[in-house]
XYZ file of C-alpha atoms in Angstrom:
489
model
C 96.623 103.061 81.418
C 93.495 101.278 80.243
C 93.712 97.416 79.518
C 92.636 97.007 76.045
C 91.699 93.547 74.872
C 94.277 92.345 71.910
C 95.720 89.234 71.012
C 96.240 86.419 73.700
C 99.130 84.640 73.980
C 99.581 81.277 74.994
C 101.205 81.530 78.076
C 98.781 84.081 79.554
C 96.070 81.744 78.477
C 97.970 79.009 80.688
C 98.578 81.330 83.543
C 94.774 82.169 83.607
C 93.976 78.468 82.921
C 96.437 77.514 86.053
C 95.544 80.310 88.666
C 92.705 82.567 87.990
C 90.084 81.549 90.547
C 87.195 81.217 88.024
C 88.855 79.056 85.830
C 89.527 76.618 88.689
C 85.365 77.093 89.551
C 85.100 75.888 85.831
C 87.156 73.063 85.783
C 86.187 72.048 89.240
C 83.938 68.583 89.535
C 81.316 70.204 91.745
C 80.905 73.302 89.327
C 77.448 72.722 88.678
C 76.951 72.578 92.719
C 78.655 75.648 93.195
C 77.672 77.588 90.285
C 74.074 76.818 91.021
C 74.092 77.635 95.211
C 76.390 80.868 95.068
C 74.985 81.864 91.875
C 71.722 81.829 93.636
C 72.880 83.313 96.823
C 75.013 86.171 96.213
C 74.807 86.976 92.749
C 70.389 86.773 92.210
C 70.271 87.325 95.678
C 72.513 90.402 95.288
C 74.062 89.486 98.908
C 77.058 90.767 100.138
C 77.204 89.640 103.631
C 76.143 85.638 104.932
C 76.338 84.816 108.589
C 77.994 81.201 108.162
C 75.037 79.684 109.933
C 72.761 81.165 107.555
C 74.698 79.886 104.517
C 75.417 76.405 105.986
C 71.556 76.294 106.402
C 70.471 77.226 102.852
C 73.363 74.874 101.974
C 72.547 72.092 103.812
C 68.560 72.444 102.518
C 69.833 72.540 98.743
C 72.288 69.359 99.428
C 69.119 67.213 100.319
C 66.923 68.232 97.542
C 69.664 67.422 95.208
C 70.740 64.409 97.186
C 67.234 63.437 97.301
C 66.218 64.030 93.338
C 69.488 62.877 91.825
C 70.543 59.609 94.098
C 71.373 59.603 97.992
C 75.334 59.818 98.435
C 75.364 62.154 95.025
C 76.934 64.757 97.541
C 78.519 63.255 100.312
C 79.869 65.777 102.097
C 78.560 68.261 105.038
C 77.347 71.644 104.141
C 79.924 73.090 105.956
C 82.702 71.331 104.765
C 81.739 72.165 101.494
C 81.328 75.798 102.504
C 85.083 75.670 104.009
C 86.789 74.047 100.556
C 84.919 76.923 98.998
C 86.871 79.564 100.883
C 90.172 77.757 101.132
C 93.153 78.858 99.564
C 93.267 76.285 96.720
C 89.271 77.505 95.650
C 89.219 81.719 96.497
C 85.302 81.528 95.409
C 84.260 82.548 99.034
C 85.844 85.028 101.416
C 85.531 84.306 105.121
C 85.925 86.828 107.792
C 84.889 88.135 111.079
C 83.070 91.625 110.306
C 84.041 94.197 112.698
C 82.019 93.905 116.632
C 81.161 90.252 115.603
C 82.217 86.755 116.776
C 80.913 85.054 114.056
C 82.136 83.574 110.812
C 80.735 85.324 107.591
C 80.721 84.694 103.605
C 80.875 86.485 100.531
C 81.229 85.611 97.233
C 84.734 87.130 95.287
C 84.757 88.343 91.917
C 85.523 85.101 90.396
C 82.244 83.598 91.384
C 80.255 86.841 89.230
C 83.094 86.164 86.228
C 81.631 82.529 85.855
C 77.997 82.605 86.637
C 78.171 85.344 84.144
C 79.855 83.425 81.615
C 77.877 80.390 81.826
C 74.516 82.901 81.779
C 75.860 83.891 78.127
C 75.973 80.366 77.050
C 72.198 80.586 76.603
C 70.882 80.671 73.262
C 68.728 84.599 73.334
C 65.750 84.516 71.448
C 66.800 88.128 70.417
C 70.010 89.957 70.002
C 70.118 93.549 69.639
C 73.059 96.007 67.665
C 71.103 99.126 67.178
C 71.286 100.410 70.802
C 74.386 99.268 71.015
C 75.893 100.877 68.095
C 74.420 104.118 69.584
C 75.785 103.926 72.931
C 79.418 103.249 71.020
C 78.287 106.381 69.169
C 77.570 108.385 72.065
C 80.071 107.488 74.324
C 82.967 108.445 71.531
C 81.584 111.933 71.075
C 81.283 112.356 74.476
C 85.099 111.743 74.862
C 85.887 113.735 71.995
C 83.900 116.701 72.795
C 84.881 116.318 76.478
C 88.638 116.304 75.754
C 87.949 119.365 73.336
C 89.816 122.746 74.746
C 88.948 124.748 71.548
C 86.148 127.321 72.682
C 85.057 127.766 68.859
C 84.551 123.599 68.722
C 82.611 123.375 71.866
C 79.883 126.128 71.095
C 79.886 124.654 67.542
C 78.655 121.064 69.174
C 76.104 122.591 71.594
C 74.756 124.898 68.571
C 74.429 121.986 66.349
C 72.997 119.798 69.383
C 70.587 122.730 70.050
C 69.480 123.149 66.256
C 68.658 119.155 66.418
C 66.229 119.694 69.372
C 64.765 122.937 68.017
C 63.974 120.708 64.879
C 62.654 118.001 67.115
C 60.198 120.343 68.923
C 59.235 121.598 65.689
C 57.527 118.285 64.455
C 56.216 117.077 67.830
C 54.413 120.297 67.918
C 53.276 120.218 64.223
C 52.301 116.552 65.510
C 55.076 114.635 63.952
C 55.342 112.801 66.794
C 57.788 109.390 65.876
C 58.052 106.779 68.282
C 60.520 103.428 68.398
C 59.387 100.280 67.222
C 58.535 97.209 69.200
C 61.868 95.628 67.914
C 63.455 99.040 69.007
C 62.666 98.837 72.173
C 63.259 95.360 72.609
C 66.586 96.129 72.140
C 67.733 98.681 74.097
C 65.778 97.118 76.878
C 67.823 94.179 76.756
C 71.000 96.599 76.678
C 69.574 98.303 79.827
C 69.156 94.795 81.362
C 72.373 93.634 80.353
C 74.449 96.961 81.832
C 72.418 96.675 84.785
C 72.934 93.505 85.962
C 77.019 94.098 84.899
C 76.731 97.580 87.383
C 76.577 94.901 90.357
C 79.180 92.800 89.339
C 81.285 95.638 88.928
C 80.648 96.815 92.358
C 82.081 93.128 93.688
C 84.976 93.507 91.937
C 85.574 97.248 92.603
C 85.403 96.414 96.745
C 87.750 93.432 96.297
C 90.722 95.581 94.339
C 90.481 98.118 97.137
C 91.254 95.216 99.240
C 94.079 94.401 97.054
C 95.114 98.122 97.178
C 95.074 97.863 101.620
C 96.889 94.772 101.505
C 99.806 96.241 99.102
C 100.036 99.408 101.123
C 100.056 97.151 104.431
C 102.906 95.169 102.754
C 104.837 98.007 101.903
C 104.544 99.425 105.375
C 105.493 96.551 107.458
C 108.690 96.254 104.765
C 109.186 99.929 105.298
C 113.072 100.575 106.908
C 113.001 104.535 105.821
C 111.710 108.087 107.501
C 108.300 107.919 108.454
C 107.457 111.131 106.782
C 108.874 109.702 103.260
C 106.471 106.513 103.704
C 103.616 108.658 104.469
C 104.451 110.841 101.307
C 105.264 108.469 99.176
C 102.507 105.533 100.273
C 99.564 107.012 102.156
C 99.934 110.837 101.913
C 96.597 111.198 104.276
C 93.752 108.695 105.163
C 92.050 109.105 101.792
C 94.586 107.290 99.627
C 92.207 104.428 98.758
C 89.464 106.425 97.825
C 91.304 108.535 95.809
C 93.093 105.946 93.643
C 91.875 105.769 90.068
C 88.889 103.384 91.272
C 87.850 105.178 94.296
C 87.461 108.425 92.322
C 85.350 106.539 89.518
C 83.259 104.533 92.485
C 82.529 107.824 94.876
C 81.092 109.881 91.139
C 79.032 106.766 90.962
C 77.680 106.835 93.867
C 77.281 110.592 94.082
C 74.903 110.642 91.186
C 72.973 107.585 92.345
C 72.317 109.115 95.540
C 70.521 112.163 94.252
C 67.475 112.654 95.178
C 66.130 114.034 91.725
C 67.583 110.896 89.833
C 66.194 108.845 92.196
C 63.074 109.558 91.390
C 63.369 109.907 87.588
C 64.798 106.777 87.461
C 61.963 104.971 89.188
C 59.290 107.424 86.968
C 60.910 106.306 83.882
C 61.499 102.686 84.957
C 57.593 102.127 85.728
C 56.754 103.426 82.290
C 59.335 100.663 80.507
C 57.707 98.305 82.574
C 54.122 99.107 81.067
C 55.294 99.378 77.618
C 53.866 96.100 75.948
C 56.489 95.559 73.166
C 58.955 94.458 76.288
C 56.522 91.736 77.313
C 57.851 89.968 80.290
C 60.532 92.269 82.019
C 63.173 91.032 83.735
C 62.016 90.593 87.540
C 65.152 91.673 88.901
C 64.765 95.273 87.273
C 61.802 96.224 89.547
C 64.116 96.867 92.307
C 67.684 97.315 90.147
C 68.397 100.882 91.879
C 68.020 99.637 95.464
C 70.302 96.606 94.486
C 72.342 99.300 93.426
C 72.407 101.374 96.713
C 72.763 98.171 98.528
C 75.982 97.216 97.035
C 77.087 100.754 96.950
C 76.902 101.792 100.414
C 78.361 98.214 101.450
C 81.294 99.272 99.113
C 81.299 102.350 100.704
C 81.146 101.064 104.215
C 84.374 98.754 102.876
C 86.320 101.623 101.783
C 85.833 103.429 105.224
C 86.544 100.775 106.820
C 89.853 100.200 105.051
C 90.798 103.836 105.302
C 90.453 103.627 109.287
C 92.116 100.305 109.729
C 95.316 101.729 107.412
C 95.333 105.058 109.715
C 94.801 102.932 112.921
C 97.900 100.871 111.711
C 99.938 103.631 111.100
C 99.141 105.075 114.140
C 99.789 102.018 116.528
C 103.468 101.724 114.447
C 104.107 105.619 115.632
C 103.074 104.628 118.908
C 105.755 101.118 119.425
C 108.333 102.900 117.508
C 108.031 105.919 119.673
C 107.500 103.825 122.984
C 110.810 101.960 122.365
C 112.572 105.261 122.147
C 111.397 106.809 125.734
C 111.997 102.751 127.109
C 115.728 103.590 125.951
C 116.233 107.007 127.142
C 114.347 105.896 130.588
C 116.660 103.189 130.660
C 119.790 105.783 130.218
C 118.313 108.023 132.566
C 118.046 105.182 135.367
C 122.154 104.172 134.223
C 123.297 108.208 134.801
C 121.030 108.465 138.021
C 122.935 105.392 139.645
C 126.303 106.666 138.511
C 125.638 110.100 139.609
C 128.081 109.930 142.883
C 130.719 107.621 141.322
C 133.802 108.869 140.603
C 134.621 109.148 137.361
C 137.803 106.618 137.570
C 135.352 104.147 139.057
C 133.030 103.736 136.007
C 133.905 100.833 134.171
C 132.635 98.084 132.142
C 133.064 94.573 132.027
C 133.451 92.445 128.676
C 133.728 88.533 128.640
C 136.698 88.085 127.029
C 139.592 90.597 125.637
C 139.186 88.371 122.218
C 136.971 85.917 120.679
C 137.782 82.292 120.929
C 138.056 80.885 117.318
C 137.690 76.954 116.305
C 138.360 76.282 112.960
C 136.743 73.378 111.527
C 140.026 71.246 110.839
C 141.023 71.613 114.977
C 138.708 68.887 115.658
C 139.670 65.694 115.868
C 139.020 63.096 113.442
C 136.991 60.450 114.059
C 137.863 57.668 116.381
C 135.980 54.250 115.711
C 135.133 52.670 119.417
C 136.934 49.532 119.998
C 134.383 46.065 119.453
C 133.697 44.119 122.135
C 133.136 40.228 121.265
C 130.955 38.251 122.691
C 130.833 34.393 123.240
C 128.503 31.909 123.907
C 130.764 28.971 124.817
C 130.892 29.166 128.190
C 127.071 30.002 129.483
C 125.586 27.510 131.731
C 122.040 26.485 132.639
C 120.422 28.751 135.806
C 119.926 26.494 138.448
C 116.781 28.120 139.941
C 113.225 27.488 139.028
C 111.390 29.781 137.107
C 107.421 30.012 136.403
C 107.145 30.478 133.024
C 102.913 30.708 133.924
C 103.942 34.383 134.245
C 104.353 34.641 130.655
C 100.698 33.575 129.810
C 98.914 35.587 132.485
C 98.612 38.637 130.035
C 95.994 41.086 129.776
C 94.333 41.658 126.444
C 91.732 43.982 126.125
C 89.867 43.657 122.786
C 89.248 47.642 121.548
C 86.270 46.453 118.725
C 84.236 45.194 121.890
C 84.854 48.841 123.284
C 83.976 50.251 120.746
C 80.341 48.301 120.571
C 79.596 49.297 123.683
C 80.335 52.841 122.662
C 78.227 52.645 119.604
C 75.694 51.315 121.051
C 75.660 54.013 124.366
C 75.632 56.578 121.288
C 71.992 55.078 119.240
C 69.311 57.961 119.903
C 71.601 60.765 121.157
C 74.477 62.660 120.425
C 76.989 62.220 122.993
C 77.554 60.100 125.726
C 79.717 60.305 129.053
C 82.332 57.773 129.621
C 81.222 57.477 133.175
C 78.018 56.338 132.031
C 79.067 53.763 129.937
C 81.098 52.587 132.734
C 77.973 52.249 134.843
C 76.415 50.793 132.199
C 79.088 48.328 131.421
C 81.502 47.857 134.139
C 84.936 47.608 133.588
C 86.761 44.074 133.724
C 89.801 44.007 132.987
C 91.350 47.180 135.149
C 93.576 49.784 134.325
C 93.901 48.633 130.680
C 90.388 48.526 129.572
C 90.255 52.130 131.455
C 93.197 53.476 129.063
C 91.448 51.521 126.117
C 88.797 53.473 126.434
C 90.416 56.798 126.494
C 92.605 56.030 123.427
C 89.542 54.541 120.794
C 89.477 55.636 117.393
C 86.397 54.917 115.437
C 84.443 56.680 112.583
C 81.270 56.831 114.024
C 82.563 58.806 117.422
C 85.800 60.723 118.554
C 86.849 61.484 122.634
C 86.683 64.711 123.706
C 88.752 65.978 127.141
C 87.704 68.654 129.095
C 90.755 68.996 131.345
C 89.150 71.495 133.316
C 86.595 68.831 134.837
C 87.721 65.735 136.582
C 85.791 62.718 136.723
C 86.418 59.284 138.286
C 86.470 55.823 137.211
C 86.153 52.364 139.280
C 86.710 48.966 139.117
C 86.698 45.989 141.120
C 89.986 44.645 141.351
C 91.051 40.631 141.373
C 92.060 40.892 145.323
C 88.409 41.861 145.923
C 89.356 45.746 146.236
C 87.833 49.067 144.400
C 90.510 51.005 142.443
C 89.313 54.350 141.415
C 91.334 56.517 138.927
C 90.792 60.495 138.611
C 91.050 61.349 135.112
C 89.967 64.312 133.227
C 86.061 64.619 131.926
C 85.826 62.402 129.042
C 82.485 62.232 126.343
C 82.179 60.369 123.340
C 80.516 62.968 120.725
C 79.019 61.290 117.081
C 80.501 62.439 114.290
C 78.817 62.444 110.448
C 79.639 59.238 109.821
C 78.337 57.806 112.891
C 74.503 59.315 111.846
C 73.560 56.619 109.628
């Protein structure tokens, strides 16, 4: 069934407002940050696929100029943790993912990130607006679905006579030299149409790759829930390996993608698109037409490569859930097997099986017994008398403090010019004075400008002199004080 647009009612408008991803990218206080840098990226850049290193680069570059032009601090935050509140679950705006034979992060931009850039691209005032094209596309497309849906023989040779009489007529004046051409405004207009559809052909192709993903993740769900025949949940869910591709989308996508990978139109397309090009009425073409059709094949075959992809994961899964279900049942008759082997010589009087109990022991609730409140003990002070002995109440005083903030300086300062520094060689640096306890200070410091890392699979050791003129040494694991952002200033 095809979604018509009709009235709206307020509480779809409020669902949309609450959850739809590009709604929150609206409303969100870094929209013009986002909006500019993905916009950019993936949907001028017509990229489908960002190492996270890349991105967090280009980020990171964009950040300072902005910082830089609009007022240091305007954009606090790290490129990457920007990048990782983009793809969380509150934002969906980027998807992150390991691509298949690779151990590192990638990005790409969802749907809802094409929705809004393309939305706030229509707020701009156009210095022209075409109907005519568009009122003969609307024309064309409604006889083709008339005439297409047409099983009368009689109608259909009545169109293409009509059709043929109009050309015959055509070729009549051309070669008479009648020949009528479109206006400047004309073409204006339909080259703004062309522009328009073209640039909608790759958002389309975004979207069309994410509700295949929608379509795997539904038929996983199903599966996993899945307490039938195996043979029913294959009919009824998968049926063969092509059930993506051959869902309402998939069939649309792959006739798409046929007829753009024809050689013939290939080159037709590029033949006529050079001659637009010339033609002065359009004046300055769009840039990103030049190269439109590759964009096209680009986001095509990565579609393409998606819906494979999907296709051989879903079999793979099925497969690997034939191959537990039907390793559990040879584990049980092994296990049966190995039982009748061992009883093989037994007589048949002296197989027998033991059970804990003849009947389960039962305790009702109300068998407990209540509770009992424990009986006080009281406690006087009349009759305590003064201890005789001598105590030093010096002890009390002789406390060790260790201050952490004068830790901490040290630290800091071990830290200006590099990026990490080994507690070992702040120790050597700045023996330790006050024994175990500055040790363990050291260990357990929390500042914002550096954080303690342990590598427990290297030891290190620590010394001290003691106050009876000794060394005490203490094997602990590999500590190193790393900078963090904050510490950079």
């Amino acid at each position: 069934m095809l979604g018509i647009v009709g009235n709206v009612e307020f509480e779809d408008v409020e669902t949309l407002r609450r959850e739809h991803p590009a709604w929150k990218l609206l409303r969100a206080g870094n929209a013009s940050l986002i909006l500019s840098f993905l916009g950019r990226v993936f949907v001028e850049g017509n990229a489908r696929v960002v190492p996270a290193v890349e991105l967090t680069a280009r980020l990171d570059d964009y950040l300072f100029a902005l910082n830089e032009r609009l007022g240091e601090g305007t954009f606090p935050k790290s490129a990457k943790a920007y990048l990782d509140d983009w793809a969380g679950p509150g934002a969906g705006w980027l998807r992150k993912y390991y691509p298949p034979g690779s151990d590192e992060q990638h990005f790409d931009a969802t749907p809802a990130v094409e929705k809004a850039v393309a939305w706030i691209a229509s707020l701009r005032s156009r210095p022209f607006v075409g109907t005519e094209s568009r009122l003969n596309t609307v024309f064309e497309l409604l006889r083709q679905m008339a005439v297409g849906a047409e099983t009368d023989r009689d109608v259909r040779l009545e169109d293409l006579k009509r059709r043929r009489e109009q050309l015959d007529a055509e070729i009549a004046r051309v070669e008479s030299g009648d020949v009528r051409v479109l206006d400047d405004t004309a073409l204006r207009d339909r080259y703004q149409q062309f522009s328009e559809t073209a640039r909608g052909l790759l958002a389309d192709f975004r979207e069309v790759e994410a509700n295949f993903r929608q379509l795997d993740r539904e038929l996983r769900e199903r599966i996993a829930v899945w307490d039938g025949a195996k043979g029913e949940l294959v009919e009824r869910v998968v049926g063969d390996r092509s059930a993506i591709a051959d869902s309402d989308q998939g069939r649309s996508f792959h006739a798409f993608y046929d007829f753009l990978l024809s050689r013939r139109r290939q080159e037709e397309f590029t033949e006529l698109l050079e001659k637009v090009r010339r033609l002065d009425a359009i004046g300055d073409p769009d840039p990103r037409m030049r190269h439109i059709h590759y964009d096209w094949l680009a986001a095509g075959e990565r579609t393409q490569a998606t819906v494979r992809l999907l296709s051989e994961q879903l079999r793979r899964f099925l497969d690997d859930q034939v191959w537990l279900e039907n390793r559990r049942v040879m584990d049980i008759l092994k296990s049966i097997e190995g039982r009748a082997l061992k009883l093989r010589g037994h007589a048949a009087a002296a197989i027998a099986m033991e059970i804990d109990a003849p009947a389960p022991d039962i305790a009702l609730p109300f068998e407990r017994p209540m509770y009992r409140p424990k009986a006080k003990v009281r406690i006087s002070g009349d009759d305590i008398a003064d201890e005789a002995q001598d105590v030093d109440v010096s002890l009390l005083f002789e406390q060790t403090h260790v201050d952490p903030a004068r830790l901490s300086a040290i630290v800091r300062s071990a830290l200006r010019g590099r990026a990490q520094a080994d507690l070992a060689q702040v120790i050597a640096e700045h023996p330790i004075e006050e024994g175990l306890a500055e040790l363990v200070t050291y260990l357990s410091l929390t500042d914002p400008a550096f954080r303690v890392v342990f590598d427990d699979d290297a030891r290190a050791q620590a010394s001290w002199q003691s106050s009876d003129g000794g060394v005490r040494v203490a094997d602990i694991p590999r500590a190193t004080f790393a900078r963090t952002d904050a510490g950079e200033g």
